[in-house]
CSV table of C-alpha atoms in Angstrom, one decimal:
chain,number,residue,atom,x,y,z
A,673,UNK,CA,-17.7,28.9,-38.5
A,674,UNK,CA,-18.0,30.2,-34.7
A,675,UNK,CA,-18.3,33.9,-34.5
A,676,UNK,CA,-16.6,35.4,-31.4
A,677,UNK,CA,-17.5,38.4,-30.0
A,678,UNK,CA,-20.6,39.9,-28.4
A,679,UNK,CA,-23.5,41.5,-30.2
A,680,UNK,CA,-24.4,45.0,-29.7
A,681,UNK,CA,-27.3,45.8,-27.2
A,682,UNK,CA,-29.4,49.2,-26.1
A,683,UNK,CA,-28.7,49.8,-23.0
A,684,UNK,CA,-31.3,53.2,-23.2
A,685,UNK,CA,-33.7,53.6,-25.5
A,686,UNK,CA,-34.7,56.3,-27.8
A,687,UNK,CA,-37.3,58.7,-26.7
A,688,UNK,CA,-40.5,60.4,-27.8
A,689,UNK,CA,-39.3,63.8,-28.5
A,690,UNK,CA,-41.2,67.0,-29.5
A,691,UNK,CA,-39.7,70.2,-31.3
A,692,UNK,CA,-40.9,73.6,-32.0
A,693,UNK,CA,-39.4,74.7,-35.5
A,694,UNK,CA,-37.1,75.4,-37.0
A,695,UNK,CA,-35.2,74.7,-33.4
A,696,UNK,CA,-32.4,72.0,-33.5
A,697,UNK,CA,-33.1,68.4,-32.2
A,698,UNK,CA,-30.8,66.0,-30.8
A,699,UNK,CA,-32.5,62.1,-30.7
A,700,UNK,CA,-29.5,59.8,-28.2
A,701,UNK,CA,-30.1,56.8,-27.3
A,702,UNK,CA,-26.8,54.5,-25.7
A,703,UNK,CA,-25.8,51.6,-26.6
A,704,UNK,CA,-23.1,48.7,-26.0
A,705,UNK,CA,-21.2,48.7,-29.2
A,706,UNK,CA,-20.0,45.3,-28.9
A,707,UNK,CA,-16.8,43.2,-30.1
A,708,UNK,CA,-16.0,43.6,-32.9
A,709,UNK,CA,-17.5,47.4,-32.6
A,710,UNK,CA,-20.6,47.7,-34.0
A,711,UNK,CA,-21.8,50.5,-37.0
A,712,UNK,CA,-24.6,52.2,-36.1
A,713,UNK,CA,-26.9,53.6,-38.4
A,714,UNK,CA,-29.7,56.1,-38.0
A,715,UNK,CA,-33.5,56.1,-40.3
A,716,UNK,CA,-36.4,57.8,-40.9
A,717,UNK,CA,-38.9,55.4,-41.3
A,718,UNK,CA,-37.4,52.6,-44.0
A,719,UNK,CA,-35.0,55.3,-45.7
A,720,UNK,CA,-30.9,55.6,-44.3
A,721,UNK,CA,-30.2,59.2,-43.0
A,722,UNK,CA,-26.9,60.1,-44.4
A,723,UNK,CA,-24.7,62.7,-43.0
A,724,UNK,CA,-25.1,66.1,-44.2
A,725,UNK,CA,-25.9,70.1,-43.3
A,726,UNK,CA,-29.3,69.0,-41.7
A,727,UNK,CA,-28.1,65.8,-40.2
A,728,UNK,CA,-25.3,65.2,-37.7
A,729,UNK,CA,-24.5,61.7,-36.3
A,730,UNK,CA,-21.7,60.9,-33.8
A,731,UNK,CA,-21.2,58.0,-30.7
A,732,UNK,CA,-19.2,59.7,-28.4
A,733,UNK,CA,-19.0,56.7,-25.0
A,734,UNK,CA,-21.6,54.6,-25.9
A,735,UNK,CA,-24.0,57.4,-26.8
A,736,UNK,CA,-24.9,57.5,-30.1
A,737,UNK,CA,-26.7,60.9,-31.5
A,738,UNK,CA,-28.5,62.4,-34.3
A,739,UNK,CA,-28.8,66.1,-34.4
A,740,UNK,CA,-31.1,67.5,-37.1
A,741,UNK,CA,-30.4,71.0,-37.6
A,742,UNK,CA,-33.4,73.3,-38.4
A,743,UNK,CA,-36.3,71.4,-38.1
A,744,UNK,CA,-39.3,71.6,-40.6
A,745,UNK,CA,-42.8,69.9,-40.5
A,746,UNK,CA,-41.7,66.9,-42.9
A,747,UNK,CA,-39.0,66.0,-40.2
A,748,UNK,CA,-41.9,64.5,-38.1
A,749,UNK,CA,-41.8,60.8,-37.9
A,750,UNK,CA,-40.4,57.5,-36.6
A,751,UNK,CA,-36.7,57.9,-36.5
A,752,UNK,CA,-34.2,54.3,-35.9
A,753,UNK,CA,-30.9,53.9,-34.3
A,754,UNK,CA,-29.2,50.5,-35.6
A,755,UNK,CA,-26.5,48.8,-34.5
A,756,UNK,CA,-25.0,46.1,-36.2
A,757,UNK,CA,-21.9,43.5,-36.1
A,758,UNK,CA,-20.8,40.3,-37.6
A,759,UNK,CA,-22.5,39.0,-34.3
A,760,UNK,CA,-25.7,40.7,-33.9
A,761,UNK,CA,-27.5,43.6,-34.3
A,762,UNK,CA,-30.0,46.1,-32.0
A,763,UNK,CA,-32.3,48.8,-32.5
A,764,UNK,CA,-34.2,51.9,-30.8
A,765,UNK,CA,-36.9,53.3,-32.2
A,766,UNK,CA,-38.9,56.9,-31.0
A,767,UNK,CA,-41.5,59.8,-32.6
A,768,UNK,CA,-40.6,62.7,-33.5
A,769,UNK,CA,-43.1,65.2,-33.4
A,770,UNK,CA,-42.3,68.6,-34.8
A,771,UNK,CA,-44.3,71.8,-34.2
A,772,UNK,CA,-44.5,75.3,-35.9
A,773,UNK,CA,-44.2,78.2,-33.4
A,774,UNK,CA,-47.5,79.7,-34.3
A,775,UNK,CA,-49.9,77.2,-32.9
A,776,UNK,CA,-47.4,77.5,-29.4
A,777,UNK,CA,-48.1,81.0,-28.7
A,778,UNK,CA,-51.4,81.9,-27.3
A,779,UNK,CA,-51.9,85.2,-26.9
């Protein structure tokens, strides 16, 4: 069986990002979504981020996004944008770092 189609490919990666919390964050990275269009999926580390009230996904021309609303210290880590056809499949990978306000301020 031939596939036909082109796999998905980053096109801009993800980027290390810092937050002070409980700020929002919004991680983009753009990709090509390939044919047939690719589902993209976002992780921390090895779990699946499902939409919900803290987390907001969307690809809007090629950019794909994950907004996490009201950051906390345990949403530090490595977060993963997949994308994924029949034909292929491409990630993105970037740190977050998340800060409290109280070590920001120096008085």
């Amino acid at each position: 069986m031939i596939l036909v189609g082109t796999a998905p490919k980053v096109l801009e990666n993800l980027s290390e990002t810092t937050v002070v919390s409980p700020k929002q964050v919004t991680l983009k990275c753009v990709l090509e979504l390939g044919e047939p269009v690719a589902e993209v999926k976002w992780f921390k580390g090895p779990k699946e981020i499902k939409k919900s009230q803290k987390y907001v996904m969307g690809v809007e021309d090629g950019v794909s996004s994950l907004v996490l609303e009201e950051t906390e210290h345990q949403d530090a880590g490595v977060y993963r944008c997949l994308a994924i056809n029949p034909v292929g499949q491409c990630q993105t990978e970037a740190t977050l770092a998340v800060h409290s306000e109280l070590n920001s301020s120096s008085s």
